[in-house]
Short mmCIF file of C-alpha atoms in Angstrom, two decimals:
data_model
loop_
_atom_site.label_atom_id
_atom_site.label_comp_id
_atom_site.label_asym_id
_atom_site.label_seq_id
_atom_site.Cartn_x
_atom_site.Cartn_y
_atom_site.Cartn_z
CA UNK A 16 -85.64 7.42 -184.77
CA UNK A 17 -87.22 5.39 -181.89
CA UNK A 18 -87.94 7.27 -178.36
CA UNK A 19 -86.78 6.35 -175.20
CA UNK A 20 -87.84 7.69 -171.55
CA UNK A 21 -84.44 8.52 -170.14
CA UNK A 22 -80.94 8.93 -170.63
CA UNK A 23 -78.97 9.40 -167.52
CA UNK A 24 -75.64 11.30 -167.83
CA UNK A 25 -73.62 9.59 -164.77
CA UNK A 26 -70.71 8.53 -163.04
CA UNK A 27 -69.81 4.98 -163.17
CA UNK A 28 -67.59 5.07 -159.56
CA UNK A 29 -71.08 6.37 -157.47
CA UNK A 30 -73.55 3.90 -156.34
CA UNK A 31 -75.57 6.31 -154.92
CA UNK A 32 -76.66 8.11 -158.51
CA UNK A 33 -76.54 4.42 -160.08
CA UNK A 34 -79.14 3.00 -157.70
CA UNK A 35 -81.58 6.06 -158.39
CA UNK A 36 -80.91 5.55 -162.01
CA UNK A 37 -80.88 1.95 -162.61
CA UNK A 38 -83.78 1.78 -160.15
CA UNK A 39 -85.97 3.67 -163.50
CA UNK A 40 -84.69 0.96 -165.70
CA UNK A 41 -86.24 -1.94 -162.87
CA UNK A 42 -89.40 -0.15 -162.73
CA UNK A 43 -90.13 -0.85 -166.51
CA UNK A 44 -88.92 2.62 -168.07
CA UNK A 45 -86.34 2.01 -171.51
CA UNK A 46 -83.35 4.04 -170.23
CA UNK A 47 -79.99 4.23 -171.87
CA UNK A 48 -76.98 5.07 -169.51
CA UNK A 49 -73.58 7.29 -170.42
CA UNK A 50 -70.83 7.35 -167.94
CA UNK A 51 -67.27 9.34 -167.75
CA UNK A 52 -65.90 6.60 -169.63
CA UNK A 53 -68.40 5.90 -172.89
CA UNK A 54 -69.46 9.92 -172.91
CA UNK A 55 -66.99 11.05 -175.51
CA UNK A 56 -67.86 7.71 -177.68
CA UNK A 57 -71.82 8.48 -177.12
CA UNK A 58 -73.49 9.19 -180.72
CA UNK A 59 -77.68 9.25 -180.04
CA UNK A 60 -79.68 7.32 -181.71
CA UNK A 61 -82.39 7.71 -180.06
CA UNK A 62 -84.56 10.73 -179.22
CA UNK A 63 -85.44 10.29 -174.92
CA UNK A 64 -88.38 12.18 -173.46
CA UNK A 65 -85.83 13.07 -170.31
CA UNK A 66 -82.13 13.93 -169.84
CA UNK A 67 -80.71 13.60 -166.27
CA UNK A 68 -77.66 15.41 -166.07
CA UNK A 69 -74.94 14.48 -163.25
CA UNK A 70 -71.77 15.02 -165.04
CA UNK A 71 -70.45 17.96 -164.56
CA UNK A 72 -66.62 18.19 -164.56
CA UNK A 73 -65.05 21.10 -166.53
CA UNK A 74 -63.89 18.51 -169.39
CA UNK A 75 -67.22 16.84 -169.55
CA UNK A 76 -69.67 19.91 -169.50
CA UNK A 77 -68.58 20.85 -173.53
CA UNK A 78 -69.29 17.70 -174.70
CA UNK A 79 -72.80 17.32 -172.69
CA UNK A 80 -73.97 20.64 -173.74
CA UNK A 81 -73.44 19.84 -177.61
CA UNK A 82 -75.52 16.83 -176.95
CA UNK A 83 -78.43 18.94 -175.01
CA UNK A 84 -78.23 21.71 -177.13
CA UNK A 85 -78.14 19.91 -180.90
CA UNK A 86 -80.02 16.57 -180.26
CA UNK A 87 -82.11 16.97 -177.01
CA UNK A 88 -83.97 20.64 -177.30
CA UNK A 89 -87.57 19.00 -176.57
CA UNK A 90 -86.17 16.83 -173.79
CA UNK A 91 -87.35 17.33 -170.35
CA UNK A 92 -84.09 18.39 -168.23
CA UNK A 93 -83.30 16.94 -164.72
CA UNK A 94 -80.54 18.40 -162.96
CA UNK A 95 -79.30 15.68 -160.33
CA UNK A 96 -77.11 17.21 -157.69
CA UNK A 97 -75.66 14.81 -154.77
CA UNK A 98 -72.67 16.64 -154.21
CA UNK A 99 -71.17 18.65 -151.39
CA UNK A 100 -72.76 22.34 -152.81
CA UNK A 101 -75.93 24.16 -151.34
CA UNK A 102 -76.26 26.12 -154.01
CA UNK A 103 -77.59 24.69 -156.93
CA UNK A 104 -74.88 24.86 -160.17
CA UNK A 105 -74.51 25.70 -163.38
CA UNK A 106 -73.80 22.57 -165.62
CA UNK A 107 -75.53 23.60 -168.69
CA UNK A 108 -76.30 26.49 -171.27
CA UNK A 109 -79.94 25.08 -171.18
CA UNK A 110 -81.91 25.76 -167.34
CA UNK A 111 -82.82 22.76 -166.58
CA UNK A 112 -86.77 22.01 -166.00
CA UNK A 113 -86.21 20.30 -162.76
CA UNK A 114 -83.28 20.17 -159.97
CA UNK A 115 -82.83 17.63 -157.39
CA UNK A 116 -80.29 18.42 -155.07
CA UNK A 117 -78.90 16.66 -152.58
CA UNK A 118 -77.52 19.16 -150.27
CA UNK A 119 -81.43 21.66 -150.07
CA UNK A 120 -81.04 23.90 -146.80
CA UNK A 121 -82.67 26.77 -145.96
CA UNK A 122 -79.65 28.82 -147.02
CA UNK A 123 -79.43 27.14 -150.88
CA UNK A 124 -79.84 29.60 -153.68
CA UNK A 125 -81.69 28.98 -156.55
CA UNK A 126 -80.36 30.90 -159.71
CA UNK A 127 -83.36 28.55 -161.82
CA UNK A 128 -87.25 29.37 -162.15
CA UNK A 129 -87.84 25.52 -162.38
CA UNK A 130 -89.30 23.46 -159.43
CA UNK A 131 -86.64 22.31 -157.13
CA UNK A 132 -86.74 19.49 -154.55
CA UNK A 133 -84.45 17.55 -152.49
CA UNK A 134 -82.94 14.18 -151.46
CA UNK A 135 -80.70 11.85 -149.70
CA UNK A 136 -78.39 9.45 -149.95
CA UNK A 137 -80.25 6.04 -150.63
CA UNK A 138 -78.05 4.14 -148.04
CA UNK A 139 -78.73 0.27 -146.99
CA UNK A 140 -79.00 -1.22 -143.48
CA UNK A 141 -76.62 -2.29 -141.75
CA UNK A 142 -78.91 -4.14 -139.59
CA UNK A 143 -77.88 -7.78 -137.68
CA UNK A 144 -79.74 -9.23 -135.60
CA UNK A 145 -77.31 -11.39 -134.39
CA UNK A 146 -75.07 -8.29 -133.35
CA UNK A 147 -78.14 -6.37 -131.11
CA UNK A 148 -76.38 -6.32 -127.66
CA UNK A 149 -75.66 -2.99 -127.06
CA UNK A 150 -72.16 -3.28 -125.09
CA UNK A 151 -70.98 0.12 -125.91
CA UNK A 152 -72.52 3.12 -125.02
CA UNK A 153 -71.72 5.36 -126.93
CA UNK A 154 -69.78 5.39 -130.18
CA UNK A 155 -68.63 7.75 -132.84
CA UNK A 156 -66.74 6.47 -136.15
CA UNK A 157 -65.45 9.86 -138.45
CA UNK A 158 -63.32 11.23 -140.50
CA UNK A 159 -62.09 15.31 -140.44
CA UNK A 160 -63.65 15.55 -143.62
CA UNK A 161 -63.94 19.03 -142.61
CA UNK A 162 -62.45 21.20 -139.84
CA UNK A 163 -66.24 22.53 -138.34
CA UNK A 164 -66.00 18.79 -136.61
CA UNK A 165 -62.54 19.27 -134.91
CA UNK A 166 -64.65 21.42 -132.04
CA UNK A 167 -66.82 18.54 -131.94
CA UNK A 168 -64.50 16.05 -131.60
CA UNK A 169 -62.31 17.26 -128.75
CA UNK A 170 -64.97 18.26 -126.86
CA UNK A 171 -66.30 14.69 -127.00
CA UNK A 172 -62.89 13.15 -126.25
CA UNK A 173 -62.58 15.44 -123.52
CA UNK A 174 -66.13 13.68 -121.89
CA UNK A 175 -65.01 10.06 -122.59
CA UNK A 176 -61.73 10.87 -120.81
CA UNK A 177 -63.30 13.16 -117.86
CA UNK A 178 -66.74 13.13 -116.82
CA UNK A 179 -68.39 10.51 -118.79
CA UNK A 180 -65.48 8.26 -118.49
CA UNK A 181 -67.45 5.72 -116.92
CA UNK A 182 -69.07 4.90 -119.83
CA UNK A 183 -67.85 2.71 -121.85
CA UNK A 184 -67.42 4.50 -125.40
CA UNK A 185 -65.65 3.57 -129.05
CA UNK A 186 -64.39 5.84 -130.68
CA UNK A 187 -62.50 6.34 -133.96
CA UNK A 188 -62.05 9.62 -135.75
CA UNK A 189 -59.93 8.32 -138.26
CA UNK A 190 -58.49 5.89 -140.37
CA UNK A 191 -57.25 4.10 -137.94
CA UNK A 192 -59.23 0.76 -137.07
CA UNK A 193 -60.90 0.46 -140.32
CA UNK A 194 -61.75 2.90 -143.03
CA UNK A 195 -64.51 5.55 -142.60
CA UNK A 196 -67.54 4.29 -144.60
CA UNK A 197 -67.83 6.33 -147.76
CA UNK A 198 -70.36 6.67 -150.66
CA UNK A 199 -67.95 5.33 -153.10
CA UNK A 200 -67.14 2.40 -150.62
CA UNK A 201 -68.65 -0.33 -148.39
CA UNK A 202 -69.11 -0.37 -144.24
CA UNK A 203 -66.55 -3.01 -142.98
CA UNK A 204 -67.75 -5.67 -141.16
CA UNK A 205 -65.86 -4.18 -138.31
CA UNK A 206 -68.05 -1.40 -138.59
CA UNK A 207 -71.67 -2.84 -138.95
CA UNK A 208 -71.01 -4.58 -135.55
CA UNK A 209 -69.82 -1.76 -133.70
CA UNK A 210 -73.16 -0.07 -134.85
CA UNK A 211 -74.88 -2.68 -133.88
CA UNK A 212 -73.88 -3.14 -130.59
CA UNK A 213 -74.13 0.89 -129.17
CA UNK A 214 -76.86 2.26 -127.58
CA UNK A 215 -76.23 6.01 -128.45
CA UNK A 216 -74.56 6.92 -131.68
CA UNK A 217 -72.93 10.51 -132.36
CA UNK A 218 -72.78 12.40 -135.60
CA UNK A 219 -71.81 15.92 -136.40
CA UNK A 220 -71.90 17.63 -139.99
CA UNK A 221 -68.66 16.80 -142.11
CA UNK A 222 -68.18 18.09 -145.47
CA UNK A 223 -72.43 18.71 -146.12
CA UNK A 224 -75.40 18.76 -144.05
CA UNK A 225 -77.01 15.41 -145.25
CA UNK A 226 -74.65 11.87 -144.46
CA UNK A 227 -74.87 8.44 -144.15
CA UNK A 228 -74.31 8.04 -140.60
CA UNK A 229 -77.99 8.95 -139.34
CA UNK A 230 -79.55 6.55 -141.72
CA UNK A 231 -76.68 3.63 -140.51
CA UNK A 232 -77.18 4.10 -136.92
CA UNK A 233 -81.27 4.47 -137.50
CA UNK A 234 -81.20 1.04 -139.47
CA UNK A 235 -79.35 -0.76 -136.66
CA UNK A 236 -81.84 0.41 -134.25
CA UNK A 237 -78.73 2.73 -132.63
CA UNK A 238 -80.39 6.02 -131.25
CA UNK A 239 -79.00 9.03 -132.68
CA UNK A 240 -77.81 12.16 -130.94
CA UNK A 241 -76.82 15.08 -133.79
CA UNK A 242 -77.68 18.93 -134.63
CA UNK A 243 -80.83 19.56 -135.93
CA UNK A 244 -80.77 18.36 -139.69
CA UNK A 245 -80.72 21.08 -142.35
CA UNK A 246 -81.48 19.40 -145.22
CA UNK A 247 -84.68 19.46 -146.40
CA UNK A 248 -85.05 15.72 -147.08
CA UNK A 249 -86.01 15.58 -143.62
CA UNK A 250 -88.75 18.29 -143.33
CA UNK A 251 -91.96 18.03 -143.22
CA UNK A 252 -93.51 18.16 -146.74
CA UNK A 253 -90.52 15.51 -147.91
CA UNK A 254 -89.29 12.99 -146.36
CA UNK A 255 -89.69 13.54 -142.46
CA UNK A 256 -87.46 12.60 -139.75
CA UNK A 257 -87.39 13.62 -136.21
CA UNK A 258 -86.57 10.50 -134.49
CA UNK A 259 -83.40 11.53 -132.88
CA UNK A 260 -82.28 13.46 -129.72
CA UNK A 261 -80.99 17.10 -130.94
CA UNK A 262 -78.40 18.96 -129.50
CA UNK A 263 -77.14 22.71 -129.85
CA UNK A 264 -74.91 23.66 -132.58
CA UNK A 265 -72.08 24.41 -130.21
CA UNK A 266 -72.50 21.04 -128.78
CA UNK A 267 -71.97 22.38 -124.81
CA UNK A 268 -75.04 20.29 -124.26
CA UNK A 269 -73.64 16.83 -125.42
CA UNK A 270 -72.64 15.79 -121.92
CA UNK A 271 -76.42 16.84 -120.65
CA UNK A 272 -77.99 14.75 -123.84
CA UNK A 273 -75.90 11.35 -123.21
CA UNK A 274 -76.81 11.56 -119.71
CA UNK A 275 -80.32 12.00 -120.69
CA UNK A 276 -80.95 8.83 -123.28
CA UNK A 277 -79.46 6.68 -120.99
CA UNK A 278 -81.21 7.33 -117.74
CA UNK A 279 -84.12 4.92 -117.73
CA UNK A 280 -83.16 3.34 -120.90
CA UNK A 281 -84.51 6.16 -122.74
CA UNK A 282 -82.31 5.77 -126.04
CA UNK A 283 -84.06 2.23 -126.56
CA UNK A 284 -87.49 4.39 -127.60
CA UNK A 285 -85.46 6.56 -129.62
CA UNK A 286 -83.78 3.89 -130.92
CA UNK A 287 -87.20 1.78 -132.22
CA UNK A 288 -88.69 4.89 -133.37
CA UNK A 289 -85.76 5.89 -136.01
CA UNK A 290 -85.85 2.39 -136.63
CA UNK A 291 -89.16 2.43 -137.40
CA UNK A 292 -89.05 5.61 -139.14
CA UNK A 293 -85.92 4.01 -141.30
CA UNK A 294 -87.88 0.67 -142.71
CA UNK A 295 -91.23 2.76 -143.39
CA UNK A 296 -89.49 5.65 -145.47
CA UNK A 297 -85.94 6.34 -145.70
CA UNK A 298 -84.41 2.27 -147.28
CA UNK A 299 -83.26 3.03 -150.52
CA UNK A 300 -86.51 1.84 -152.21
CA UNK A 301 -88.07 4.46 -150.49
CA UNK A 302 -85.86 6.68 -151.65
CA UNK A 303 -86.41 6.18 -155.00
CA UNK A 304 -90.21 5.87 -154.43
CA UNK A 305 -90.08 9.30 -153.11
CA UNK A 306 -87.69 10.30 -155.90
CA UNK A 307 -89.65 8.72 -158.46
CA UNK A 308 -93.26 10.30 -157.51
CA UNK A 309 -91.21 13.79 -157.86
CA UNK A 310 -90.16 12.93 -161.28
CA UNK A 311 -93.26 11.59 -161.97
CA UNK A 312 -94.71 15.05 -161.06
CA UNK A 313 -92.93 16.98 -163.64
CA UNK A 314 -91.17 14.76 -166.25
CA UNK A 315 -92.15 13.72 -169.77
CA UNK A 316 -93.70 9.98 -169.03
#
């Protein structure tokens, strides 16, 4: 039986988990790929030196454990997390030898002895050139993914219609316009030029702590105002990012902070630094060059 260096357990509908993957297979590693579709059908042939486990729904966790507990004991077992949950889960009767999760904080438990380390979503630019006049100033595109941004959002519609209404602001908490951008979907073209043309763009936290909105507005040199980020993607000893103006977590600063970055033009330095910051370590290539040197650390290669 010939050895291969990964198998990769995954969904088919996220592009997120198929980039990371597929990005092994492009850096010269033989990988074999099962999906929610060809799982049940899956009979190894081969023996792989690593298992990375993303399913994980309550009719595909039986049929995964048979196949990590009869055919891949002496695997190496990655445990790749990009959903919604702090906590790390339980997928498997076997503890896996390595987690990366998604959604680290401060607050995530751990119920594992193995190393754990996060990440975040690989997500491309939306950058255009051709779109770089900033004719709004400020704009916020959402959906009430979750109720903790309903606060958020009335507070800010209550500025753009009272004391910050001379601003000129766009605004869409919905699907109304065009559809919220979405890891299983693509930004509109609608979208990317709205981005691309505001000077200051808002984000609160929806259903997790890490999203794609910092990343789009940093890659279309848009200056971000948010909370302070909780994942640890962004700390220190990962993947750093501080290029943004931070406000409290009750928000009653917001008006304060949008005044701020646009006196003296100061959102156009905040704006070139996340930009910066974006193209030097957060494009999806870096992504999975940070996400490969972890792997690298611990993994049978």
């Amino acid at each position: 039986m010939t050895t291969k260096d990964f198998l990769f357990l995954n969904y088919s509908f996220v592009p997120n988990s198929t980039f990371i993957f597929q990005s092994f297979e492009k850096a010269g590693y033989s990988c074999d790929f099962v999906d929610e579709h060809t799982l049940r059908e899956f009979r190894p042939i081969h023996k792989y030196k690593n298992v990375v486990l993303y399913l994980h729904e309550p009719h595909t966790i039986p049929i995964t454990n048979h196949l990590i507990d009869n055919y891949f004991q002496d695997s190496f077992l990655i445990q790749h997390d990009d959903t919604d949950f702090e906590d790390v889960q339980v997928w498997s009767n076997r503890s896996p030898d390595l987690v990366m999760q998604r959604e680290y904080t401060e607050q995530t438990k751990h119920p594992y002895s193995c190393p754990l380390y996060p990440f975040h979503f690989p997500v491309p630019t939306l950058y255009d050139a051709n779109s770089q006049e900033k004719i709004y100033d400020v704009v916020f595109v959402g959906t009430m993914t979750n109720q903790r941004r309903l606060p958020f959002i009335q507070h800010m519609v209550e500025l753009a219609q009272g004391p910050l209404k001379n601003l000129k602001w766009y605004l869409d908490v919905g699907p109304t316009k065009f559809p919220d951008p979405h890891p299983c979907g693509s930004p509109t073209q609608t979208y990317k030029q709205i981005v691309n043309s505001s000077k200051i763009g808002l984000h609160y936290h929806g259903n997790s702590y890490d999203a794609l909105r910092p990343w789009e507005l940093a890659s279309t040199k848009t200056a971000i105002i948010m909370p302070k980020l909780r994942v640890k993607s962004t700390f220190d000893d990962y993947m750093p990012f501080k290029d943004y103006c931070m406000i409290d977590d009750n928000f009653q600063d917001l008006e304060e902070k949008i005044v701020y970055m646009l006196e003296n033009d100061r959102y156009k330095d905040y704006a070139e630094r996340a930009f910066k910051n974006y193209n030097d370590n957060h494009t999806p290539e870096k992504c999975f060059e940070y996400y490969h040197n972890v792997v690298k650390k611990y993994a049978n290669l």
